[in-house]
mmCIF file of C-alpha atoms and ligand atoms in Angstrom:
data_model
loop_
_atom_site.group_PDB
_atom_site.id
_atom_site.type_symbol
_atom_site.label_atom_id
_atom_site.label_comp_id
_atom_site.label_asym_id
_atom_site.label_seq_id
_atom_site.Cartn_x
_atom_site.Cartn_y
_atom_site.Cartn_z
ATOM 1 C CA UNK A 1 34.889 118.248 10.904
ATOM 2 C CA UNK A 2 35.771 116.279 14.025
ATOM 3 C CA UNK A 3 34.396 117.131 17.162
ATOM 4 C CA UNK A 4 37.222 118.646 19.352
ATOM 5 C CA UNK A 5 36.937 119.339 23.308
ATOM 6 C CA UNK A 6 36.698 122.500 24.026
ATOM 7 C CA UNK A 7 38.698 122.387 26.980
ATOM 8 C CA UNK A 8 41.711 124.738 26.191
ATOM 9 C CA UNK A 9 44.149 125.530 28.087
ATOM 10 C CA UNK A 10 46.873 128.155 27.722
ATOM 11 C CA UNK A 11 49.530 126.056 29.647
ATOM 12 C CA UNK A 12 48.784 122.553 27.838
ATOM 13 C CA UNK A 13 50.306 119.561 28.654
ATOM 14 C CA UNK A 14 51.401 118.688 25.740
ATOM 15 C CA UNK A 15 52.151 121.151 22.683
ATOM 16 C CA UNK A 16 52.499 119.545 18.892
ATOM 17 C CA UNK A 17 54.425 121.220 16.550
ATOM 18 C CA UNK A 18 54.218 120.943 12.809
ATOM 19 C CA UNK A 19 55.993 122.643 9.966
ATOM 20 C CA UNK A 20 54.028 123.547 7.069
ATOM 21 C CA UNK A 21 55.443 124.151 3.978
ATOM 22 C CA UNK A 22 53.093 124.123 0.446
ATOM 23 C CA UNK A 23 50.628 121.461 1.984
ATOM 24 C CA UNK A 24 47.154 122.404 1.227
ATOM 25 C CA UNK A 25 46.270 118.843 0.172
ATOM 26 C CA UNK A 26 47.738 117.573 3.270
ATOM 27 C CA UNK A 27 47.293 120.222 6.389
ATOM 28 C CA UNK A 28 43.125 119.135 6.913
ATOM 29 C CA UNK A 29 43.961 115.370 6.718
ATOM 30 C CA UNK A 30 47.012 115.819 9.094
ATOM 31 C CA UNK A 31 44.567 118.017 11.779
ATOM 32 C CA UNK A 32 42.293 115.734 11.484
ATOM 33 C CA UNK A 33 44.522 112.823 12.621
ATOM 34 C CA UNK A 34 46.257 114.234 14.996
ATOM 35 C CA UNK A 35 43.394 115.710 16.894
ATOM 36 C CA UNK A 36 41.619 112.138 16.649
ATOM 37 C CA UNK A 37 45.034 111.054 18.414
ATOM 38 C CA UNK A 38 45.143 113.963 21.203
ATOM 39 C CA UNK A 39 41.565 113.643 22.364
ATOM 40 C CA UNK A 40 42.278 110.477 22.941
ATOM 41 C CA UNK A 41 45.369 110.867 25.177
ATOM 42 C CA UNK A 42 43.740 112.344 27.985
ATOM 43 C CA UNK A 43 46.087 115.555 28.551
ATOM 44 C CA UNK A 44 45.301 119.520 27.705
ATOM 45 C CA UNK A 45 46.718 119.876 24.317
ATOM 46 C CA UNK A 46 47.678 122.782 21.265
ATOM 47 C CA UNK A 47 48.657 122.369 18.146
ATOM 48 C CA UNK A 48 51.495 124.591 16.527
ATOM 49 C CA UNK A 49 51.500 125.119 12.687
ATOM 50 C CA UNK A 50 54.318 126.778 11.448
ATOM 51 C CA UNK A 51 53.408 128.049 8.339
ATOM 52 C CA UNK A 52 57.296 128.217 6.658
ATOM 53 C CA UNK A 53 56.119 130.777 3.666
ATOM 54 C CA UNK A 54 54.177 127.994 1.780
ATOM 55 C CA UNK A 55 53.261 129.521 -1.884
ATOM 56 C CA UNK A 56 49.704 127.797 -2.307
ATOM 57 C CA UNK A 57 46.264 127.803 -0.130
ATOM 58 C CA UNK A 58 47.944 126.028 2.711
ATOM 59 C CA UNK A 59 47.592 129.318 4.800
ATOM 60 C CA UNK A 60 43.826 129.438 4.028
ATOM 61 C CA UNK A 61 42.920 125.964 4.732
ATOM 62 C CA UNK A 62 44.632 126.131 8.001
ATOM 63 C CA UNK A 63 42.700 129.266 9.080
ATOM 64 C CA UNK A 64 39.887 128.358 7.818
ATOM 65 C CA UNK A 65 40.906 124.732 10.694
ATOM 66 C CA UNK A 66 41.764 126.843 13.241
ATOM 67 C CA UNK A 67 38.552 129.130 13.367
ATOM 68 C CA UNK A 68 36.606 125.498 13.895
ATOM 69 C CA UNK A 69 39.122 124.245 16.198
ATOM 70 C CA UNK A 70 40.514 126.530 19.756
ATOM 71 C CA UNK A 71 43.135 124.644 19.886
ATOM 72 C CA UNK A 72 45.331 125.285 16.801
ATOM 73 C CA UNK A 73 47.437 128.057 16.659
ATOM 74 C CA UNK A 74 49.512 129.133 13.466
ATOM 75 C CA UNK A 75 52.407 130.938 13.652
ATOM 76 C CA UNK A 76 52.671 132.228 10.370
ATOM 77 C CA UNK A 77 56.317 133.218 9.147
ATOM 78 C CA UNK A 78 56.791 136.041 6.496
ATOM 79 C CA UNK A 79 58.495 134.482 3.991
ATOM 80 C CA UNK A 80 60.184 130.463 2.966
ATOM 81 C CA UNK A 81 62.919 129.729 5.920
ATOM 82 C CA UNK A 82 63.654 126.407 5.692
ATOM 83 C CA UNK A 83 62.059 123.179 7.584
ATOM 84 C CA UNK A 84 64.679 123.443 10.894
ATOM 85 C CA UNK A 85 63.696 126.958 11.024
ATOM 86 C CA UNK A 86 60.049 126.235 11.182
ATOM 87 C CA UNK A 87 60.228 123.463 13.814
ATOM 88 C CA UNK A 88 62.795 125.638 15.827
ATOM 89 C CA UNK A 89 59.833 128.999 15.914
ATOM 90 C CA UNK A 90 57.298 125.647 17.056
ATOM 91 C CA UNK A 91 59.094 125.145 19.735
ATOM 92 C CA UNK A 92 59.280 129.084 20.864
ATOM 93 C CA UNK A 93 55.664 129.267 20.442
ATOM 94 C CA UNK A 94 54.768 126.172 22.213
ATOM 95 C CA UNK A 95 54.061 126.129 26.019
ATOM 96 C CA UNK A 96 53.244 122.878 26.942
ATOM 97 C CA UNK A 97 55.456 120.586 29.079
ATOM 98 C CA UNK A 98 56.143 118.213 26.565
ATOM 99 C CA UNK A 99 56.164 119.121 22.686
ATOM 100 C CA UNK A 100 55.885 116.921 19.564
ATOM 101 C CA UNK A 101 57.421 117.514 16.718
ATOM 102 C CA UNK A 102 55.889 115.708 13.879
ATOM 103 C CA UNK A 103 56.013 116.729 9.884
ATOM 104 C CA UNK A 104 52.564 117.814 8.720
ATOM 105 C CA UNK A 105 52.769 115.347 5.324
ATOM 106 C CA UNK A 106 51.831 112.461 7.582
ATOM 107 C CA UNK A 107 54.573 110.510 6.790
ATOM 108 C CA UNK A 108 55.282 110.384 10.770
ATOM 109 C CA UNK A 109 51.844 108.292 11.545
ATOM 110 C CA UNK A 110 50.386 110.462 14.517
ATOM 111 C CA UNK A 111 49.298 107.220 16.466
ATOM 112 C CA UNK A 112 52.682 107.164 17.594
ATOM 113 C CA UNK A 113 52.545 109.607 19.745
ATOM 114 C CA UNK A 114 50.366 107.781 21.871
ATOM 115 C CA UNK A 115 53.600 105.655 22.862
ATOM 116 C CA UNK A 116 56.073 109.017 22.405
ATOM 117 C CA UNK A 117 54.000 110.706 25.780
ATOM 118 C CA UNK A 118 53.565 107.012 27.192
ATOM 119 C CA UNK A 119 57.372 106.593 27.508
ATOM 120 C CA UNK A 120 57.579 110.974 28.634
ATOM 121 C CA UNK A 121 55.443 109.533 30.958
ATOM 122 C CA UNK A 122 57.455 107.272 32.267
ATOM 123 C CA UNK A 123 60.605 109.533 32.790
ATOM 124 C CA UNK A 124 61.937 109.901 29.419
ATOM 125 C CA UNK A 125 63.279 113.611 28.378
ATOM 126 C CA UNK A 126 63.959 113.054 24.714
ATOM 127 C CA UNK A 127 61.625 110.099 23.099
ATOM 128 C CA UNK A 128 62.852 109.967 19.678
ATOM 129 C CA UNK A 129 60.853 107.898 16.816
ATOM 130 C CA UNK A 130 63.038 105.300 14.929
ATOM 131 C CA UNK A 131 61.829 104.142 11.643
ATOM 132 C CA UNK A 132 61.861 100.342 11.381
ATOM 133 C CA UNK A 133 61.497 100.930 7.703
ATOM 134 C CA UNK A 134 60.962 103.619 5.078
ATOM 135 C CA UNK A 135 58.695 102.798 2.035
ATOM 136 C CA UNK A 136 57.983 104.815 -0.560
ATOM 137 C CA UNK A 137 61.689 105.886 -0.450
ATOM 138 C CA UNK A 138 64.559 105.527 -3.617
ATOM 139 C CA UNK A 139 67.287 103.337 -3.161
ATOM 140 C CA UNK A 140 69.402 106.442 -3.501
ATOM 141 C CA UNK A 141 67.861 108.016 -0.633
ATOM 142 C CA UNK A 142 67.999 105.532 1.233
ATOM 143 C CA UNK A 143 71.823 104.695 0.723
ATOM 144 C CA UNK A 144 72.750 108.063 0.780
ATOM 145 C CA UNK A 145 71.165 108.509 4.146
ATOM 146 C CA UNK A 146 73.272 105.356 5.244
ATOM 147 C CA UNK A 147 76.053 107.072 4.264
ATOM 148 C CA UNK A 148 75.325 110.290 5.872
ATOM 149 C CA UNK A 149 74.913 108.668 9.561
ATOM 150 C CA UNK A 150 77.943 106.819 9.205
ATOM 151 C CA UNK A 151 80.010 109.869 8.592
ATOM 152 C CA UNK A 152 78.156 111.663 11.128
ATOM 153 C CA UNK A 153 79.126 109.035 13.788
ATOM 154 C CA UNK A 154 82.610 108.810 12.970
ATOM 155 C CA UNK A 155 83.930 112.270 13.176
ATOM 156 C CA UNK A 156 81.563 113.989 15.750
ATOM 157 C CA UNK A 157 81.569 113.434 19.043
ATOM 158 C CA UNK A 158 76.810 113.021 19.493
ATOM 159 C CA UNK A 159 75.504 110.019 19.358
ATOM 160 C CA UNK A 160 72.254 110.954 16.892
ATOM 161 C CA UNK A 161 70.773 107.474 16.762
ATOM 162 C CA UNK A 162 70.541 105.895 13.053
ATOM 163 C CA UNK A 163 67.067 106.555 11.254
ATOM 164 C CA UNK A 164 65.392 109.367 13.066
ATOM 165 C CA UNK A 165 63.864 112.074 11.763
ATOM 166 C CA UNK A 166 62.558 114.923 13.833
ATOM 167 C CA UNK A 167 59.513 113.059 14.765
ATOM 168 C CA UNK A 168 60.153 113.308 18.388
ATOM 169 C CA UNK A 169 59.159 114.134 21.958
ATOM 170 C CA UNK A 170 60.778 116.823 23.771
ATOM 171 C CA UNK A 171 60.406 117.780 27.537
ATOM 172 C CA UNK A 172 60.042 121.199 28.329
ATOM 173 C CA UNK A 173 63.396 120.983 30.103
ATOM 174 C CA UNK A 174 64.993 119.923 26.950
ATOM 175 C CA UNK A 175 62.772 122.395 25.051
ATOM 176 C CA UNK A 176 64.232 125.870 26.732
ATOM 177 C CA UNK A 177 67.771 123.934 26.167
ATOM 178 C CA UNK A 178 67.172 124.055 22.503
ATOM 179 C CA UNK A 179 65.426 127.656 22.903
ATOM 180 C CA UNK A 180 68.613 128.709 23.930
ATOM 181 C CA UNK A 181 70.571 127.937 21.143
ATOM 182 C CA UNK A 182 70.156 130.437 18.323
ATOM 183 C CA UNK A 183 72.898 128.970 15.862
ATOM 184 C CA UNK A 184 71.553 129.771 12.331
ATOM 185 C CA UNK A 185 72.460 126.416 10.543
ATOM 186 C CA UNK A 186 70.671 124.480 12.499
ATOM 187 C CA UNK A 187 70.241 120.253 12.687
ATOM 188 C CA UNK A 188 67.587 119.553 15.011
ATOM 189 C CA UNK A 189 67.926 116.003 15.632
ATOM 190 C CA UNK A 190 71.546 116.700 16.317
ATOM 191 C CA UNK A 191 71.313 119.593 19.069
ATOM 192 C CA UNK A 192 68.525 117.261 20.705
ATOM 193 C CA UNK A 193 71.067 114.706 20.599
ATOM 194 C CA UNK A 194 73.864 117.062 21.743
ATOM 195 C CA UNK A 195 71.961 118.086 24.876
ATOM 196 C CA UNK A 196 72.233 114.506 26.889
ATOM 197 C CA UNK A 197 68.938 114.032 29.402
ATOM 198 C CA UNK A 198 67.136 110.647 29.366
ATOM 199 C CA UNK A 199 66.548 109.578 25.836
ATOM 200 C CA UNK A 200 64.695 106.791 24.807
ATOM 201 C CA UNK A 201 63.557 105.097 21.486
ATOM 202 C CA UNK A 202 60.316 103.845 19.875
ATOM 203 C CA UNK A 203 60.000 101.948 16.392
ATOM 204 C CA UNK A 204 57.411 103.083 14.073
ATOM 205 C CA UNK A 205 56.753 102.230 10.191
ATOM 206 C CA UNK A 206 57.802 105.422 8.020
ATOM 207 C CA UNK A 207 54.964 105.802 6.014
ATOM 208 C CA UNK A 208 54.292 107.120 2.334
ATOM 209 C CA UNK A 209 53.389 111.452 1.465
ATOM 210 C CA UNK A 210 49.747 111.595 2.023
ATOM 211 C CA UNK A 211 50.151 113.898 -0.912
ATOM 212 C CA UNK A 212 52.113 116.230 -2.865
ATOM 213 C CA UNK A 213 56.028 115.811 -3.005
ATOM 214 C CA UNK A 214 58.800 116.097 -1.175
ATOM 215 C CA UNK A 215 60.137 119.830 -0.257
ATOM 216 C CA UNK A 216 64.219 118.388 -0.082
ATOM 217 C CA UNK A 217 65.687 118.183 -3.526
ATOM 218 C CA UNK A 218 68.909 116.842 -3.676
ATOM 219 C CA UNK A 219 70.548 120.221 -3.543
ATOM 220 C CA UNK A 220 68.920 120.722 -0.171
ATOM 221 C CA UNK A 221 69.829 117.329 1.085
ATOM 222 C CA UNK A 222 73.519 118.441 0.831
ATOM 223 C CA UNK A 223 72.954 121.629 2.224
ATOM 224 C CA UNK A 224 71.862 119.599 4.815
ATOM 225 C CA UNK A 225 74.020 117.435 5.458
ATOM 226 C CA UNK A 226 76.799 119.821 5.201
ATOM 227 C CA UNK A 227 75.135 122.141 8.119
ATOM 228 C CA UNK A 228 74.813 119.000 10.014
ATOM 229 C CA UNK A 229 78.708 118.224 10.185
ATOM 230 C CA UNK A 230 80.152 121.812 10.264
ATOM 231 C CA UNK A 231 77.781 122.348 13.093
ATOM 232 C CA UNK A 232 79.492 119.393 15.021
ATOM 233 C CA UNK A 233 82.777 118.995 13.896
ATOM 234 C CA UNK A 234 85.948 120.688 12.797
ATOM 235 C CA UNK A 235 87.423 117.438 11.805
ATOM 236 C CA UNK A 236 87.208 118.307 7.891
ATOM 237 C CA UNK A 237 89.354 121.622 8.881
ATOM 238 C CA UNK A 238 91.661 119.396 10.153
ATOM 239 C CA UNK A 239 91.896 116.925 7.637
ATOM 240 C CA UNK A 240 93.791 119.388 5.267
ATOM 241 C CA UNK A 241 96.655 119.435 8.003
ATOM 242 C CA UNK A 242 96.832 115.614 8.065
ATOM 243 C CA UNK A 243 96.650 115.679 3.668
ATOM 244 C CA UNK A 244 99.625 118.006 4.091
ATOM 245 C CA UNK A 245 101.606 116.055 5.971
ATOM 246 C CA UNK A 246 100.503 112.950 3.804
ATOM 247 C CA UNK A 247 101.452 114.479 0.832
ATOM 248 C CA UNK A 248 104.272 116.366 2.267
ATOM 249 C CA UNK A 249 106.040 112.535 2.805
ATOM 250 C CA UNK A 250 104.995 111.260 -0.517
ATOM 251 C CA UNK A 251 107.031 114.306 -2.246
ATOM 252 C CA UNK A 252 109.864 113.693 -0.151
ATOM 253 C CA UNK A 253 109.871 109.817 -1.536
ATOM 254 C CA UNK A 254 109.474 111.034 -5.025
ATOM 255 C CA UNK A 255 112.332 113.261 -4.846
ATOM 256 C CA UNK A 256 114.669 109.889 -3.576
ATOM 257 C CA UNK A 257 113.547 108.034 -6.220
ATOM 258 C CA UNK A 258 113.888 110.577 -8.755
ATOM 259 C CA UNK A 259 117.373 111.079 -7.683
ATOM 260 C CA UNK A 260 117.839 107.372 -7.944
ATOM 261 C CA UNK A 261 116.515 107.201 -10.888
ATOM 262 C CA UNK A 262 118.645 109.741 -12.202
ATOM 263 C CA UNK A 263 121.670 108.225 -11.652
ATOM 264 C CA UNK A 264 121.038 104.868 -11.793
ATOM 265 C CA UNK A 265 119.638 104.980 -15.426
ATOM 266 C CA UNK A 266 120.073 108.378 -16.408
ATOM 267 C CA UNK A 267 115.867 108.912 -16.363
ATOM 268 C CA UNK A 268 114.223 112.245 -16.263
ATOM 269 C CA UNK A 269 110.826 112.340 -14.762
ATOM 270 C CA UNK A 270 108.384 113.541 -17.759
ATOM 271 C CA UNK A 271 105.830 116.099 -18.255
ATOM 272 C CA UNK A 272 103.265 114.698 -17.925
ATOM 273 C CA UNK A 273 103.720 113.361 -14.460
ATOM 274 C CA UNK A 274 104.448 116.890 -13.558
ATOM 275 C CA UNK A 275 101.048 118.486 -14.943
ATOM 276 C CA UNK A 276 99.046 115.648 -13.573
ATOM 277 C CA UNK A 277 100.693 116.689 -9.990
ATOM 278 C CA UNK A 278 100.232 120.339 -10.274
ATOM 279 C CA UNK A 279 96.680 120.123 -11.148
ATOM 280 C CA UNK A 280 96.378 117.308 -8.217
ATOM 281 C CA UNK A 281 97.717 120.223 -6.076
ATOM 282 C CA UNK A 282 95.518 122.844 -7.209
ATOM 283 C CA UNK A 283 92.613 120.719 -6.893
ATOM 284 C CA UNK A 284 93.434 119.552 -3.206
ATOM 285 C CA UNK A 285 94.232 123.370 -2.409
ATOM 286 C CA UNK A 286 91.051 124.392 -4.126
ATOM 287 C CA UNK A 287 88.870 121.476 -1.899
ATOM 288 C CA UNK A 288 90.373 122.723 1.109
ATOM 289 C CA UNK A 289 89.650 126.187 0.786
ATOM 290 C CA UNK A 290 86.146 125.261 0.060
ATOM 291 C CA UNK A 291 85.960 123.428 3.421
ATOM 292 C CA UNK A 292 87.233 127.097 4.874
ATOM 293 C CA UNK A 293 85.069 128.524 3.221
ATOM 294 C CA UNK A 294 82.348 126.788 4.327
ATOM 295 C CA UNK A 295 82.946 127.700 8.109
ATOM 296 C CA UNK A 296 83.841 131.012 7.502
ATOM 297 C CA UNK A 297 80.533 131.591 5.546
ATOM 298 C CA UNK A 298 78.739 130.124 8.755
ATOM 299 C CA UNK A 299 80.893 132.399 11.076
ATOM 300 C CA UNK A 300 79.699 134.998 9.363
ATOM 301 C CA UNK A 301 75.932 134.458 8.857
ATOM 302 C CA UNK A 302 76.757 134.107 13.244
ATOM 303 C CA UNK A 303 78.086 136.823 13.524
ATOM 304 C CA UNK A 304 75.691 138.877 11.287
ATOM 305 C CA UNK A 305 73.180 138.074 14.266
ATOM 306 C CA UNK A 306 70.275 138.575 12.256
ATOM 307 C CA UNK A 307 67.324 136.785 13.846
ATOM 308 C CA UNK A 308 66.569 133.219 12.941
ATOM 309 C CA UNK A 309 62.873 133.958 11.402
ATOM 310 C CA UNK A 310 60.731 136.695 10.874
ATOM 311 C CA UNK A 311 56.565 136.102 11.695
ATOM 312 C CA UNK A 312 54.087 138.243 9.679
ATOM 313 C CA UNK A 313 51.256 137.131 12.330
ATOM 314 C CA UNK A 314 50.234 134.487 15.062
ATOM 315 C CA UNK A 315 46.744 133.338 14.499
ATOM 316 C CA UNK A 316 45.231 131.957 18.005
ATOM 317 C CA UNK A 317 42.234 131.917 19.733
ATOM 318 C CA UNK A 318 43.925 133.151 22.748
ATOM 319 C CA UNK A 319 46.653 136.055 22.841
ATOM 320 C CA UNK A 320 48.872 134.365 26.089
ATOM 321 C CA UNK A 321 52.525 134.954 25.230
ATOM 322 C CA UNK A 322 54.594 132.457 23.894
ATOM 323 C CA UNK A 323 56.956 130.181 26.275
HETATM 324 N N1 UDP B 401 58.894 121.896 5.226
HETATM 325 C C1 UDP B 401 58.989 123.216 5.680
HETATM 326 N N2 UDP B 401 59.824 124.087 5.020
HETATM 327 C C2 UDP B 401 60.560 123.716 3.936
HETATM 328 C C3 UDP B 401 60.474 122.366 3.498
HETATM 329 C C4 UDP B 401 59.644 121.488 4.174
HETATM 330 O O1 UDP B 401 58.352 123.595 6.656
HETATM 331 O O2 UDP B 401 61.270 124.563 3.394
HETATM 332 C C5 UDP B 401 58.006 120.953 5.954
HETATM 333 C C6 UDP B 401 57.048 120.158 5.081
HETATM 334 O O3 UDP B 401 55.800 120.801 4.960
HETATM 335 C C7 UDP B 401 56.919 118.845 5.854
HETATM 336 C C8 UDP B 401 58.257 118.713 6.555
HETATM 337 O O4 UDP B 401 58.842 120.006 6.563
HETATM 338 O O5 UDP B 401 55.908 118.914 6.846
HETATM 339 C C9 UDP B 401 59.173 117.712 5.881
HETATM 340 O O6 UDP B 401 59.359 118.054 4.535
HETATM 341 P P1 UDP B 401 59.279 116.965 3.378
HETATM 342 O O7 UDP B 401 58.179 116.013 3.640
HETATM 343 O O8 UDP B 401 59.244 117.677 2.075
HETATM 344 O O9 UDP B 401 60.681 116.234 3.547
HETATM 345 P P2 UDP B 401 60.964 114.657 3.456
HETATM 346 O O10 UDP B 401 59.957 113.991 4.343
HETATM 347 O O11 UDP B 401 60.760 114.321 2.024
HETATM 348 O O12 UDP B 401 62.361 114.509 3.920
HETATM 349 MG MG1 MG B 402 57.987 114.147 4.176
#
């Protein structure tokens, strides 16, 4: 166990927040990083592990960290909510004046936070981490993520910069912005995008899972991505106007050339062009009530109100409200 100062202060200066979701392999090896980082910056510091409902020892290992180490506190949540859940409790819990997000698989090397405060220091509000490359990542993921940002730029109106994560710095003005929004399908990067202030970039090298494996299957990358563009755009609601219209004209020019056809040659236009258009119909229709259905679900789970996450316990060494 690293020495830590034992200098702790319930207004730090700088707050780190880490979800933690099935990483008992990992949690020790990220502390100890991170707190070789911190003591090195200078500044009064916590350290905020969400634990998101993790199924293995992770929970254990982290008290058994935080009894050695003042300035860890563990908010522990009472069942699995999902990784922009987690972060978003981190940054209720946190208190200092600038807070860190970073993901606890070290995959987001810690020693760039060194530069993330160096640039809060400067003036920034938001200093986001930009990955100059990503090993250890399938072509597929790496396309599809390609994909993903392009869409995202072209039909909402935030800017979230190309290859970030939510490894990021976050004043605490920008903080109680974010606090303030309790939307349930929630895209980090994007609402710290949406907010404006001063935000600035720095490059860092995306690095390989310490250990285990990823927690975001496929199915949960399009989950994903699908909160990420209902929650900034109604464009696909209005695509199904714009289809309509653009399907509305192609029927009209079928029906001119059918008559043409008609009496030009005598032609009837077959059966099978007529099945192949009603299921083309049906399918559109269906696609487009799926879209509704999307935001209606989400209007719903906003309206239900229910809060965002539920925590069994916070394990601290002090007991100083949150905020
Ligand atoms: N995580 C979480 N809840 C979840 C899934 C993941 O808190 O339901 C945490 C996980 O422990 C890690 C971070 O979120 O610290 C990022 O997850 P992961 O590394 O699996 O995602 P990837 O880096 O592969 O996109
Ligand atoms: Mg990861």
């Amino acid at each position: 166990m690293k020495e830590v100062s034992s200098a702790v202060s319930a207004r730090p200066i700088l707050s780190l927040v880490a979800p933690v979701y099935n990483e008992e392999e990992t949690v020790a090896a990220f502390v100890e990083r991170v707190t070789g980082v911190l003591e090195g910056l200078g500044a009064t510091y916590e350290i905020v592990l969400v634990n998101d409902g993790s199924r293995d020892q992770s929970l254990q290992v982290m008290r058994e960290l935080q009894a050695h180490n003042p300035h860890i506190r563990i908010v522990d949540f009472s069942r699995n909510f999902g990784h922009q859940i987690a972060i978003s409790a981190g940054l209720d819990y946190a208190r200092g004046q600038a807070v860190v997000i970073i993901d606890s698989d070290l995959q987001d090397p810690p020693e760039v936070i060194e530069e993330l405060v160096q640039k809060w220091r400067s003036g920034a509000e938001v200093v986001y981490a930009q990955r100059r490359n990503r090993s250890g990542e399938t072509r597929f993921k790496l396309l599809t993520a390609d994909a993903f940002y392009r869409i995202m730029r072209r039909i909402t109106s935030v800017d979230i910069p190309h290859n970030t994560g939510d490894f990021r710095l976050l004043d605490r003005k920008v903080v109680n912005a974010l606090i303030e929004m309790r939307e349930h399908h929630r895209f980090m990067r994007g609402l710290s995008a949406w907010v404006g202030y001063r935000q600035e970039a720095v490059q860092y090298d995306r690095h390989e899972r310490f250990a285990g494996t990823t927690k975001y299957p496929l199915r949960k990358m399009v989950r994903f991505s699908v909160d990420a563009i209902t929650s900034f755009s109604t464009i696909p609601l209005q695509l199904a106007t714009t289809f309509g219209f653009f399907l509305a004209g192609i029927s009209l020019l079928g029906i001119v050339v059918a008559i043409v056809l008609r009496i030009l040659i005598h032609a009837v236009v077959g059966q099978a062009s007529t099945l192949i258009l009603v299921l083309f119909m049906g399918g559109i229709q269906l696609i487009f009530l799926g879209i509704l259905g999307e935001y209606l679900g989400r209007i719903y789970d906003e309206v239900r109100a229910r809060p965002l996450y539920l925590v069994r316990e916070v394990i601290s060494s002090d007991d100083e409200p949150s905020g």
